[in-house]
Coordinates of C-alpha atoms and ligand atoms in Angstrom, one line a residue:
X1018 CA 38.4 50.9 -31.6
X1019 CA 41.3 51.5 -34.0
X1020 CA 43.6 54.0 -32.3
X1021 CA 46.6 55.5 -34.0
X1022 CA 49.2 56.9 -31.6
X1023 CA 50.9 59.7 -33.5
X1024 CA 54.0 60.5 -31.5
X1025 CA 57.5 62.1 -31.8
X1026 CA 59.0 59.0 -30.1
X1027 CA 58.0 55.9 -28.3
X1028 CA 58.8 57.4 -25.0
X1029 CA 57.8 56.2 -21.5
X1030 CA 54.3 57.9 -21.6
X1031 CA 53.6 56.5 -25.1
X1032 CA 54.7 53.1 -24.0
X1033 CA 52.3 53.1 -21.0
X1034 CA 49.5 54.3 -23.1
X1035 CA 50.2 51.7 -25.8
X1036 CA 50.1 48.9 -23.1
X1037 CA 46.9 50.3 -21.4
X1038 CA 44.9 50.8 -24.6
X1039 CA 45.8 47.3 -25.8
X1040 CA 44.7 46.0 -22.5
X1041 CA 41.4 47.8 -22.9
X1042 CA 41.1 45.7 -26.1
X1043 CA 41.6 48.5 -28.6
X1044 CA 43.6 47.9 -31.8
X1045 CA 46.5 50.2 -31.4
X1046 CA 49.2 51.2 -34.0
X1047 CA 52.0 53.7 -33.7
X1048 CA 53.4 56.2 -36.2
X1049 CA 56.3 58.5 -35.5
X1050 CA 55.6 62.1 -36.5
X1051 CA 58.2 62.5 -39.1
X1052 CA 56.5 64.6 -41.7
X1053 CA 53.0 65.4 -43.0
X1054 CA 53.0 62.9 -45.8
X1055 CA 54.2 60.0 -43.7
X1056 CA 51.5 60.8 -41.0
X1057 CA 48.8 60.9 -43.7
X1058 CA 50.1 57.7 -45.2
X1059 CA 49.8 56.0 -41.8
X1060 CA 46.2 57.2 -41.5
X1061 CA 45.3 56.0 -45.0
X1062 CA 46.8 52.6 -44.2
X1063 CA 45.3 52.1 -40.7
X1064 CA 42.0 54.0 -41.1
X1065 CA 41.9 54.8 -37.4
X1066 CA 38.7 55.7 -35.6
X1067 CA 40.7 58.1 -33.4
X1068 CA 44.1 59.6 -33.5
X1069 CA 45.8 60.2 -30.1
X1070 CA 49.0 62.3 -29.9
X1071 CA 50.8 61.5 -26.6
X1072 CA 54.0 63.3 -27.3
X1073 CA 54.4 65.7 -30.2
X1074 CA 57.0 68.4 -30.9
X1075 CA 55.1 70.2 -33.6
X1076 CA 51.5 71.0 -34.5
X1077 CA 49.3 68.4 -36.3
X1078 CA 48.9 69.4 -40.0
X1079 CA 45.7 71.1 -40.9
X1080 CA 44.9 68.4 -43.5
X1081 CA 44.8 65.8 -40.7
X1082 CA 43.0 67.6 -37.8
X1083 CA 40.4 69.0 -40.2
X1084 CA 39.5 65.5 -41.4
X1085 CA 40.0 63.4 -38.2
X1086 CA 39.5 63.8 -34.5
X1087 CA 43.0 64.1 -33.1
X1088 CA 43.3 64.2 -29.3
X1089 CA 46.4 65.8 -28.0
X1090 CA 47.8 64.8 -24.5
X1091 CA 49.1 68.0 -22.9
X1092 CA 51.1 67.8 -19.7
X1093 CA 49.4 70.7 -18.1
X1094 CA 46.2 71.8 -16.4
X1095 CA 43.2 73.0 -18.4
X1096 CA 44.0 76.3 -20.1
X1097 CA 47.8 75.8 -19.8
X1098 CA 49.5 76.2 -23.1
X1099 CA 53.1 76.1 -24.5
X1100 CA 56.0 73.8 -24.7
X1101 CA 57.4 74.1 -21.1
X1102 CA 54.3 73.2 -19.0
X1103 CA 56.0 71.1 -16.4
X1104 CA 59.1 73.2 -16.3
X1105 CA 56.9 76.2 -15.2
X1106 CA 54.8 74.2 -12.8
X1107 CA 58.0 73.1 -11.0
X1108 CA 59.6 76.5 -11.0
X1109 CA 56.4 78.2 -9.9
X1110 CA 56.0 75.7 -7.0
X1111 CA 52.6 74.6 -8.1
X1112 CA 50.9 72.4 -5.5
X1113 CA 48.9 70.5 -8.0
X1114 CA 49.2 70.1 -11.7
X1115 CA 47.5 68.0 -14.4
X1116 CA 47.1 66.5 -17.8
X1117 CA 44.6 67.7 -20.3
X1118 CA 43.3 65.9 -23.4
X1119 CA 42.2 68.4 -26.0
X1120 CA 41.3 68.3 -29.6
X1121 CA 43.8 69.5 -32.2
X1122 CA 42.7 72.6 -34.1
X1123 CA 44.3 75.7 -35.7
X1124 CA 45.6 77.1 -32.5
X1125 CA 48.3 75.2 -30.6
X1126 CA 47.0 73.7 -27.2
X1127 CA 43.8 75.7 -27.5
X1128 CA 41.4 73.1 -28.8
X1129 CA 38.2 71.9 -27.1
X1130 CA 38.7 70.0 -23.9
X1131 CA 37.8 66.2 -23.8
X1132 CA 39.2 65.3 -20.4
X1133 CA 41.6 66.4 -17.7
X1134 CA 43.1 64.8 -14.6
X1135 CA 44.9 66.6 -11.8
X1136 CA 47.6 65.3 -9.4
X1137 CA 49.6 66.6 -6.5
X1138 CA 53.1 67.8 -7.3
X1139 CA 56.2 66.3 -5.6
X1140 CA 59.7 67.6 -5.1
X1141 CA 61.3 65.7 -8.0
X1142 CA 62.9 66.2 -11.4
X1143 CA 60.7 67.0 -14.4
X1144 CA 61.6 63.6 -15.9
X1145 CA 60.4 61.8 -12.8
X1146 CA 57.1 63.7 -12.6
X1147 CA 56.6 63.0 -16.3
X1148 CA 57.3 59.3 -15.9
X1149 CA 55.1 58.9 -12.9
X1150 CA 52.3 61.4 -12.1
X1151 CA 52.0 62.8 -15.7
X1152 CA 52.0 59.3 -17.3
X1153 CA 49.4 57.9 -14.8
X1154 CA 47.2 61.0 -15.3
X1155 CA 47.6 60.8 -19.1
X1156 CA 46.4 57.2 -19.2
X1157 CA 43.3 58.0 -17.1
X1158 CA 42.6 61.2 -19.2
X1159 CA 42.9 59.3 -22.5
X1160 CA 40.7 56.5 -21.3
X1161 CA 38.1 59.1 -20.2
X1162 CA 38.3 60.8 -23.6
X1163 CA 37.9 57.5 -25.4
X1164 CA 34.7 56.9 -23.4
X1165 CA 33.5 60.3 -24.3
X1166 CA 34.3 59.6 -28.0
X1167 CA 32.2 56.4 -27.8
X1168 CA 29.3 58.4 -26.3
X1169 CA 27.4 59.9 -29.2
X1170 CA 25.8 62.5 -27.0
X1171 CA 29.1 64.0 -25.8
X1172 CA 30.5 67.3 -27.0
X1173 CA 33.9 68.6 -25.9
X1174 CA 34.0 71.9 -24.1
X1175 CA 35.5 74.9 -25.9
X1176 CA 38.4 76.3 -23.8
X1177 CA 36.9 79.7 -23.8
X1178 CA 33.8 78.4 -21.9
X1179 CA 35.9 77.3 -19.0
X1180 CA 37.2 79.4 -16.2
X1181 CA 40.6 77.8 -16.6
X1182 CA 43.5 78.4 -14.2
X1183 CA 46.1 77.6 -16.8
X1184 CA 47.5 80.1 -19.3
X1185 CA 49.8 80.4 -22.3
X1186 CA 53.4 80.3 -21.2
X1187 CA 56.5 80.7 -23.4
X1188 CA 59.3 78.2 -23.9
X1189 CA 61.4 78.4 -20.8
X1190 CA 64.7 79.9 -22.0
X1191 CA 68.1 79.4 -20.4
X1192 CA 68.1 83.0 -19.1
X1193 CA 65.1 82.0 -16.8
X1194 CA 66.8 78.8 -15.8
X1195 CA 70.2 80.4 -15.1
X1196 CA 71.5 80.1 -11.6
X1197 CA 72.8 83.2 -9.8
X1198 CA 75.2 81.5 -7.4
X1199 CA 75.6 84.7 -5.5
X1200 CA 71.9 85.1 -4.8
X1201 CA 70.0 81.8 -5.2
X1202 CA 69.7 79.7 -2.1
X1203 CA 70.0 75.9 -2.2
X1204 CA 66.3 75.3 -2.6
X1205 CA 66.1 77.6 -5.6
X1206 CA 69.2 76.0 -7.2
X1207 CA 67.6 72.5 -6.8
X1208 CA 64.3 73.7 -8.2
X1209 CA 65.9 75.4 -11.2
X1210 CA 67.8 72.2 -12.1
X1211 CA 65.0 69.8 -11.4
X1212 CA 62.7 71.7 -13.7
X1213 CA 65.2 71.1 -16.5
X1214 CA 66.2 67.5 -15.7
X1215 CA 66.4 65.3 -17.9
X1216 CA 66.1 67.9 -20.6
X1217 CA 67.4 70.5 -21.4
X1218 CA 69.6 70.9 -18.3
X1219 CA 70.7 74.2 -16.8
X1220 CA 73.5 76.1 -18.5
X1221 CA 76.2 76.7 -16.0
X1222 CA 80.0 76.9 -15.7
X1223 CA 82.3 74.4 -14.2
X1224 CA 86.1 74.9 -14.2
X1225 CA 85.7 77.6 -16.7
X1226 CA 83.8 75.5 -19.2
X1227 CA 80.2 76.1 -20.2
X1228 CA 78.1 72.9 -19.4
X1229 CA 74.6 71.8 -18.9
X1230 CA 74.0 70.3 -15.4
X1231 CA 71.6 67.6 -14.2
X1232 CA 71.1 65.2 -11.3
X1233 CA 71.4 67.6 -8.3
X1234 CA 71.0 66.9 -4.6
X1235 CA 71.4 69.0 -1.5
X1236 CA 74.9 68.5 0.0
X1237 CA 74.2 68.3 3.7
X1238 CA 76.7 69.9 6.0
X1239 CA 79.0 71.4 3.3
X1240 CA 79.7 75.2 3.0
X1241 CA 82.0 77.2 0.9
X1242 CA 82.4 80.3 -1.2
X1243 CA 79.1 80.6 -3.3
X1244 CA 79.6 79.3 -6.8
X1245 CA 82.9 77.5 -6.1
X1246 CA 83.4 73.7 -6.6
X1247 CA 84.4 72.6 -3.1
X1248 CA 84.4 68.8 -3.1
X1249 CA 83.8 65.6 -4.9
X1250 CA 82.0 62.4 -4.0
X1251 CA 81.7 59.4 -6.3
X1252 CA 80.4 60.7 -9.6
X1253 CA 79.5 64.1 -8.3
X1254 CA 81.0 67.5 -7.8
X1255 CA 79.9 69.8 -5.0
X1256 CA 79.2 73.4 -5.7
X1257 CA 78.6 75.9 -2.9
X1258 CA 75.5 78.0 -2.7
X1259 CA 74.8 81.1 -0.6
X1260 CA 73.4 78.9 2.2
X1261 CA 74.8 75.4 1.7
X1262 CA 75.9 73.3 -1.3
X1263 CA 74.6 70.9 -3.9
X1264 CA 76.0 67.7 -5.5
X1265 CA 76.0 67.8 -9.3
X1266 CA 76.0 64.3 -10.6
X1267 CA 75.7 64.6 -14.3
X1268 CA 76.9 67.1 -16.9
X1269 CA 76.8 67.6 -20.6
X1270 CA 79.5 69.7 -22.4
X1271 CA 78.3 70.3 -25.9
X1272 CA 81.8 71.4 -27.0
X1273 CA 83.5 68.3 -25.7
X1274 CA 84.4 65.3 -27.9
X1275 CA 81.7 63.4 -26.0
X1276 CA 78.8 65.9 -26.0
X1277 CA 76.3 63.9 -24.1
X1278 CA 75.5 63.3 -20.4
X1279 CA 78.3 62.0 -18.4
X1280 CA 79.1 61.8 -14.6
X1281 CA 80.6 65.1 -13.5
X1282 CA 83.8 63.6 -12.0
X1283 CA 84.4 61.6 -15.3
X1284 CA 84.1 64.7 -17.5
X1285 CA 86.3 66.7 -15.1
X1286 CA 88.6 63.9 -14.0
X1287 CA 91.8 66.0 -14.3
X1288 CA 90.3 69.2 -12.8
X1289 CA 88.9 67.4 -9.7
X1290 CA 91.9 65.2 -9.0
X1291 CA 93.0 67.1 -5.9
X1292 CA 89.6 68.1 -4.6
X1293 CA 88.5 67.2 -1.1
X1294 CA 86.7 63.8 -1.3
X1295 CA 83.6 63.1 0.7
X1296 CA 82.8 59.4 1.3
X1297 CA 79.7 58.2 -0.6
X1298 CA 77.6 57.6 2.5
X1299 CA 78.0 61.3 3.5
X1300 CA 78.0 62.7 0.0
X1301 CA 76.6 61.5 -3.4
X1302 CA 75.3 58.1 -2.5
X1303 CA 74.3 55.7 -5.3
X1304 CA 74.1 52.5 -3.3
X1305 CA 72.9 52.0 0.2
X1306 CA 71.8 49.1 2.4
X1307 CA 69.2 49.1 5.2
X1308 CA 67.8 46.4 7.4
X1309 CA 64.2 46.2 8.6
X1310 CA 62.6 43.3 10.5
X1311 CA 65.1 40.7 9.3
X1312 CA 65.2 41.8 5.7
X1313 CA 68.1 43.5 3.9
X1314 CA 67.2 46.2 1.3
X1315 CA 69.7 47.3 -1.3
X1316 CA 68.9 50.5 -3.0
X1317 CA 70.7 51.5 -6.2
X1318 CA 69.0 54.5 -7.9
X1319 CA 71.6 55.0 -10.7
X1320 CA 70.8 58.0 -12.8
X1321 CA 68.6 56.9 -15.7
X1322 CA 69.0 53.3 -14.6
X1323 CA 72.3 52.9 -16.5
X1324 CA 74.9 50.7 -14.8
X1325 CA 78.6 51.2 -15.7
X1326 CA 81.3 48.7 -15.1
X1327 CA 82.2 50.4 -11.8
X1328 CA 78.6 50.7 -10.7
X1329 CA 78.1 47.0 -11.3
X1330 CA 81.3 46.2 -9.3
X1331 CA 80.3 48.5 -6.4
X1332 CA 76.8 47.0 -6.4
X1333 CA 78.3 43.5 -6.4
X1334 CA 80.4 44.4 -3.4
X1335 CA 77.4 45.8 -1.5
X1336 CA 75.4 42.7 -2.5
X1337 CA 78.1 40.4 -1.2
X1338 CA 78.1 42.3 2.1
X1339 CA 74.4 42.0 2.3
X1340 CA 74.6 38.2 1.9
X1341 CA 76.9 38.1 5.0
X1342 CA 74.3 39.7 7.3
X1343 CA 72.1 37.8 9.7
X1344 CA 69.0 38.0 7.5
X1345 CA 67.2 35.5 5.3
X1346 CA 65.7 37.8 2.7
X1347 CA 67.4 40.4 0.5
X1348 CA 65.4 42.8 -1.6
X1349 CA 67.0 44.5 -4.6
X1350 CA 65.2 47.9 -4.7
X1351 CA 66.8 49.6 -7.7
X1352 CA 65.7 53.2 -7.8
X1353 CA 62.4 55.1 -7.7
X1354 CA 62.3 55.8 -11.4
X1355 CA 64.2 52.9 -12.9
X1356 CA 65.1 49.5 -11.6
X1357 CA 67.8 49.1 -14.2
X1358 CA 68.3 49.8 -17.9
X1359 CA 71.3 47.6 -18.3
X1360 CA 74.9 48.5 -19.3
X1361 CA 75.8 52.1 -19.4
X1362 CA 75.7 53.1 -23.0
X1363 CA 77.0 56.7 -22.5
X1364 CA 80.0 55.5 -20.6
X1365 CA 80.7 53.0 -23.3
X1366 CA 80.3 55.6 -26.0
X1367 CA 82.8 57.8 -24.2
X1368 CA 85.4 55.1 -23.7
X1369 CA 88.7 54.9 -25.6
X1370 CA 87.6 51.5 -26.9
X1371 CA 83.8 51.2 -26.8
X1372 CA 84.1 47.5 -27.7
X1373 CA 86.4 46.8 -24.7
X1374 CA 84.2 48.9 -22.4
X1375 CA 81.1 47.0 -23.6
X1376 CA 82.9 43.8 -22.8
X1377 CA 84.0 44.9 -19.3
X1378 CA 80.5 46.2 -18.6
X1379 CA 78.6 43.1 -19.6
X1380 CA 81.1 41.0 -17.7
X1381 CA 80.5 43.1 -14.6
X1382 CA 76.8 42.8 -15.1
X1383 CA 77.1 39.1 -15.4
X1384 CA 79.2 38.8 -12.2
X1385 CA 76.4 40.6 -10.4
X1386 CA 73.7 38.4 -12.0
X1387 CA 75.7 35.3 -11.2
X1388 CA 76.1 36.3 -7.5
X1389 CA 72.4 36.7 -7.3
X1390 CA 71.7 33.4 -9.0
X1391 CA 74.2 31.5 -6.8
X1392 CA 72.9 32.9 -3.5
X1393 CA 71.6 30.1 -1.4
X1394 CA 71.9 31.8 2.0
X1395 CA 69.0 34.2 1.2
X1396 CA 65.7 34.4 -0.7
X1397 CA 66.4 37.3 -3.1
X1398 CA 63.6 39.5 -4.3
X1399 CA 63.8 42.2 -7.1
X1400 CA 61.3 44.9 -6.2
X1401 CA 60.6 47.2 -9.1
X1402 CA 59.4 50.7 -8.2
X1403 CA 60.3 51.9 -11.7
X1404 CA 60.7 50.6 -15.2
X1405 CA 63.4 48.2 -16.4
X1406 CA 64.9 47.7 -19.8
X1407 CA 67.1 45.3 -21.7
X1408 CA 69.7 43.6 -19.4
X1409 CA 68.1 45.3 -16.4
X1410 CA 65.0 43.0 -16.8
X1411 CA 67.1 39.9 -16.9
X1412 CA 69.2 41.0 -13.9
X1413 CA 66.0 41.4 -12.0
X1414 CA 64.9 37.9 -13.1
X1415 CA 68.1 36.5 -11.5
X1416 CA 66.4 36.8 -8.2
X1417 CA 64.0 34.2 -6.8
X1418 CA 61.0 36.5 -7.1
X1419 CA 60.3 39.7 -9.0
X1420 CA 57.7 42.1 -7.6
X1421 CA 56.7 45.2 -9.5
X1422 CA 54.4 48.2 -9.0
X1423 CA 51.3 48.0 -11.2
X1424 CA 52.5 50.9 -13.4
X1425 CA 55.9 49.4 -14.2
X1426 CA 56.7 48.9 -17.9
X1427 CA 59.3 46.3 -18.9
X1428 CA 61.3 46.3 -22.1
X1429 CA 62.8 42.8 -22.0
X1430 CA 64.7 42.8 -25.3
X1431 CA 68.0 43.9 -26.7
X1432 CA 67.2 43.8 -30.4
X1433 CA 66.7 47.5 -30.8
X1434 CA 70.3 47.9 -29.7
X1435 CA 71.6 46.7 -33.1
X1436 CA 70.5 43.1 -32.6
X1437 CA 72.6 42.7 -29.5
X1438 CA 72.4 39.1 -28.4
X1439 CA 72.4 40.0 -24.7
X1440 CA 73.7 38.2 -21.7
X1441 CA 73.0 38.4 -17.9
X1442 CA 72.3 34.6 -18.1
X1443 CA 69.0 35.2 -19.9
X1444 CA 69.4 31.9 -21.8
X1445 CA 69.2 30.2 -18.4
X1446 CA 66.7 32.5 -16.6
X1447 CA 64.0 32.8 -19.2
X1448 CA 63.4 29.1 -19.9
X1449 CA 63.6 28.4 -16.2
X1450 CA 61.1 31.0 -15.1
X1451 CA 59.0 31.6 -18.3
X1452 CA 59.4 28.4 -20.3
X1453 CA 60.9 28.0 -23.8
X1454 CA 57.9 29.4 -25.8
X1455 CA 57.5 32.5 -23.6
X1456 CA 61.3 33.0 -23.7
X1457 CA 61.2 33.1 -27.4
X1458 CA 58.2 35.5 -27.4
X1459 CA 59.9 37.8 -24.9
X1460 CA 63.1 38.2 -26.7
X1461 CA 61.6 38.4 -30.2
X1462 CA 58.7 40.8 -29.6
X1463 CA 60.7 44.0 -29.1
X1464 CA 57.7 45.6 -27.5
X1465 CA 57.2 47.1 -24.0
X1466 CA 54.9 45.1 -21.7
X1467 CA 52.9 46.0 -18.7
X1468 CA 52.7 44.0 -15.5
X1469 CA 49.7 41.8 -16.5
X1470 CA 51.5 40.4 -19.5
X1471 CA 54.8 40.1 -17.6
X1472 CA 53.0 38.1 -14.9
X1473 CA 51.4 35.8 -17.6
X1474 CA 54.8 35.3 -19.2
X1475 CA 56.6 34.5 -15.9
X1476 CA 58.8 37.6 -15.8
X1477 CA 57.0 38.8 -12.6
X1478 CA 55.8 36.9 -9.6
X1479 CA 53.7 39.6 -7.9
X1480 CA 52.2 43.0 -8.7
X1481 CA 51.9 45.6 -6.0
X1482 CA 49.0 47.9 -6.5
X1483 CA 48.1 51.3 -5.1
X1484 CA 49.7 54.7 -4.9
X1485 CA 53.4 54.6 -5.7
X1486 CA 54.2 56.4 -2.5
X1487 CA 53.1 53.3 -0.6
X1488 CA 55.2 50.9 -2.7
X1489 CA 58.2 50.7 -0.3
X1490 CA 56.0 50.1 2.7
X1491 CA 54.1 47.4 0.8
X1492 CA 57.3 45.7 -0.2
X1493 CA 58.6 45.9 3.4
X1494 CA 55.5 44.3 4.8
X1495 CA 55.5 41.5 2.2
X1496 CA 59.2 40.9 2.6
X1497 CA 59.2 40.8 6.4
X1498 CA 56.2 38.4 6.3
X1499 CA 58.3 36.1 4.0
X1500 CA 61.3 36.3 6.3
X1501 CA 59.1 35.3 9.3
X1502 CA 57.6 32.3 7.6
X1503 CA 58.3 29.1 9.5
X1504 CA 59.3 27.3 6.3
X1505 CA 62.0 29.8 5.2
X1506 CA 64.8 27.3 6.1
X1507 CA 63.2 24.6 4.1
X1508 CA 62.7 27.0 1.2
X1509 CA 66.4 27.9 1.3
X1510 CA 67.4 24.2 1.4
X1511 CA 65.1 23.5 -1.6
X1512 CA 66.6 26.5 -3.4
X1513 CA 70.2 25.1 -2.8
X1514 CA 69.1 21.7 -4.1
X1515 CA 67.5 23.2 -7.2
X1516 CA 70.6 25.2 -7.9
X1517 CA 72.8 22.0 -7.6
X1518 CA 70.4 20.2 -10.0
X1519 CA 70.4 23.0 -12.5
X1520 CA 74.2 23.2 -12.3
X1521 CA 74.5 19.4 -12.9
X1522 CA 72.3 19.7 -16.0
X1523 CA 74.3 22.6 -17.4
X1524 CA 76.8 24.8 -15.5
X1525 CA 76.2 28.5 -15.3
X1526 CA 79.6 29.0 -16.8
X1527 CA 78.4 27.3 -20.0
X1528 CA 75.4 29.7 -20.4
X1529 CA 77.8 32.6 -19.8
X1530 CA 80.3 31.4 -22.3
X1531 CA 77.7 30.8 -25.0
X1532 CA 76.1 34.2 -24.5
X1533 CA 79.4 36.0 -24.4
X1534 CA 80.6 34.3 -27.6
X1535 CA 77.6 35.9 -29.3
X1536 CA 78.2 39.2 -27.5
X1537 CA 81.9 39.2 -28.6
X1538 CA 80.7 39.1 -32.2
X1539 CA 78.4 42.1 -31.5
X1540 CA 81.2 44.1 -29.9
X1541 CA 84.2 43.0 -32.0
X1542 CA 82.8 41.4 -35.2
X1543 CA 82.3 42.7 -38.7
X1544 CA 78.7 43.7 -38.3
X1545 CA 78.8 47.3 -36.7
X1546 CA 75.0 47.3 -36.0
X1547 CA 75.4 47.5 -32.2
X1548 CA 77.9 50.3 -32.4
X1549 CA 75.7 52.3 -34.8
X1550 CA 72.6 51.7 -32.7
X1551 CA 74.4 52.7 -29.5
X1552 CA 75.7 55.9 -31.2
X1553 CA 72.2 56.8 -32.4
X1554 CA 70.8 56.1 -28.9
X1555 CA 73.4 58.2 -27.1
X1556 CA 73.4 61.0 -29.6
X1557 CA 69.6 60.9 -29.7
X1558 CA 69.5 60.6 -33.5
X1559 CA 65.8 60.9 -34.5
X1560 CA 64.3 57.8 -36.1
X1561 CA 63.7 58.4 -39.8
X1562 CA 60.9 55.8 -39.9
X1563 CA 58.7 54.0 -37.5
X1564 CA 60.0 50.4 -36.8
X1565 CA 57.6 47.8 -38.2
X1566 CA 57.3 46.3 -34.7
X1567 CA 55.4 49.4 -33.7
X1568 CA 53.7 50.4 -37.0
X1569 CA 51.2 47.6 -37.2
X1570 CA 49.4 49.3 -40.1
X1571 CA 52.6 49.1 -42.2
X1572 CA 52.9 45.4 -41.6
X1573 CA 49.3 44.9 -42.8
X1574 CA 50.2 46.9 -45.9
X1575 CA 53.2 44.6 -46.7
X1576 CA 51.0 41.5 -46.3
X1577 CA 48.4 42.9 -48.6
X1578 CA 51.0 43.8 -51.2
X1579 CA 52.4 40.3 -51.0
X1580 CA 49.0 38.7 -51.5
X1581 CA 48.2 41.0 -54.4
X1582 CA 51.5 40.1 -56.0
Ligands
COA1057 N1 72.7 53.7 -20.8 C1 72.7 55.0 -20.7 N2 71.7 55.8 -20.7 C2 70.5 55.2 -20.7 C3 70.3 53.8 -20.8 C4 71.5 53.0 -20.8 N3 71.5 51.7 -20.8 N4 69.0 53.5 -20.8 C5 68.3 54.7 -20.8 N5 69.2 55.7 -20.7 C6 68.9 57.2 -20.7 C7 68.4 57.7 -22.0 O1 69.4 58.1 -22.8 C8 67.6 58.9 -21.5 O2 68.5 59.9 -21.2 P1 68.0 61.5 -21.0 O3 67.9 61.7 -19.6 O4 69.2 62.2 -21.6 O5 66.8 61.7 -21.8 C9 67.0 58.4 -20.1 O6 67.9 57.3 -19.8 C10 65.6 57.9 -20.2 O7 65.6 56.9 -21.3 P2 64.5 57.0 -22.4 O8 64.9 56.1 -23.5 O9 64.1 58.3 -22.7 O10 63.3 56.2 -21.5 P3 62.1 55.5 -22.0 O11 61.3 55.2 -20.9 O12 61.5 56.2 -23.2 O13 62.7 54.1 -22.7 C11 64.1 52.1 -22.6 C12 63.2 53.1 -21.8 C13 64.7 51.1 -21.6 C14 63.3 51.3 -23.7 C15 65.2 52.8 -23.4 O14 65.8 53.8 -22.5 C16 66.3 52.0 -23.9 O15 66.2 51.3 -24.9 N6 67.5 51.9 -23.2 C17 68.6 51.2 -23.6 C18 68.6 49.8 -23.1 C19 69.7 49.0 -23.6 O16 69.8 48.7 -24.7 N7 70.7 48.7 -22.7 C20 71.9 48.1 -23.1 C21 71.8 46.6 -23.3 S1 71.8 45.8 -21.7

């Protein structure tokens, strides 16, 4: 079937749907919902059998839904309507929630129901539930709806005929989200912030400045006067509640010269200089190590998967410590939602010299990748619970093996960041693990890929299936089996020999130097593309047209025009 994904942006859910529908052998094209005319043009060019709207910020124009079946993916249970579905579900402590696929009509979210899938709720941020439970349910629900569409006897059910639990709810305004520090207990504070994280955040006050806050965690064992900032730890500030305290990791100050998400202690560096400092392992912990049956596990759930210079350096130090332990296998676990998304573009944008900070950050990333590549004392595994993008994918590939959960999406390319050349030793790693042809394909395609394609191309070595909650246990049993293998010493010797041979053919330093020469041009050269693309990414500037890599229908049109000419 020809399916057009009409979407506000190519976000995580849309990417998963794109990958899943292509895998189901549908012909899929994407159009960003920019205006009525452009959407109509896309339909005229692509002539889709079906239009699916996974993520829209406005209603589908009458002229489109009246002439085509348009299926809307709504992140709510049947009957739920409105733009803040998940926010309300989290705030109202719903035990289960769902995704509904409904047909667009004149009334927003009130069309006939084609499919719905429910899931259990989890104590997590809105963004995390969206990226995991909602996305998985959405793929299932869309696949069900497509089967229904292919079944000529199927008719969707009008909402009015269903005894639906859901109801119309308004946009959740900041007055609902506002924290009353004199009254709200820690659990309520966490819930209010989680239902607004990653967007829009909760409006609050820190050091007399109005900010939006994100990335909160209970601060165990800390007490103070409710509403006061009482401590700092790593990137986070600690604010007391009536019955405890919370760590606030990330903050946005819209009036600041850098009005985007930044770590709290970076934005308030001066104000928190003399604050009581809690060590990371007792406070806001971004990196931790654990050992289990002869395997070392390094966790690094950096917010949004972005890795600043300091975070790379801290992770390198933790990794070096891990290699000194009496183990034979190290697993790089990343975080639950992201394994890594590469260098920290917000921190770079906020730096005095973004070019210098980009340079420092990529070098810190490379130091880390190099340490992983050079490790001969351990077998190193990258275990992806969540997605990885850009340099994060290549950092993962620096390990001997890469394992991923079946729902992981990889974006192994830098080109959308202003034709950034990229580093992290990809020019060594991709030919080594994927071969030259695949390496070219991976870096040129500019498209997200699922685990099946990543396995085929050599970016992954194993896929771990099943519920995500069982992922860590599955990784642990696989890794400890590896550590117990009789031939582990032989495998390590072989690894050391291979490294020596590779080094003799071309030293790692040469790969690094060549990559960094190209990166230097990206950062300091005449072409400002990288700086412009980074600005647009950090400031979330909406795309004014769909990139041709996504809009297959527009590529067809160009070819036709050329052949006609
Ligand atoms: N630096 C800083 N923030 C980053 C980031 C990075 N490298 N990568 C992602 N983020 C942030 C996004 O700004 C977004 O922030 P929000 O919480 O304010 O919404 C959040 O992480 C989620 O990213 P989003 O783009 O919405 O996720 P996605 O699943 O739709 O797309 C990627 C994933 C990887 C394709 C996309 O995030 C991306 O292109 N990231 C940049 C990768 C990159 O070029 N890195 C630098 C070169 S190594």
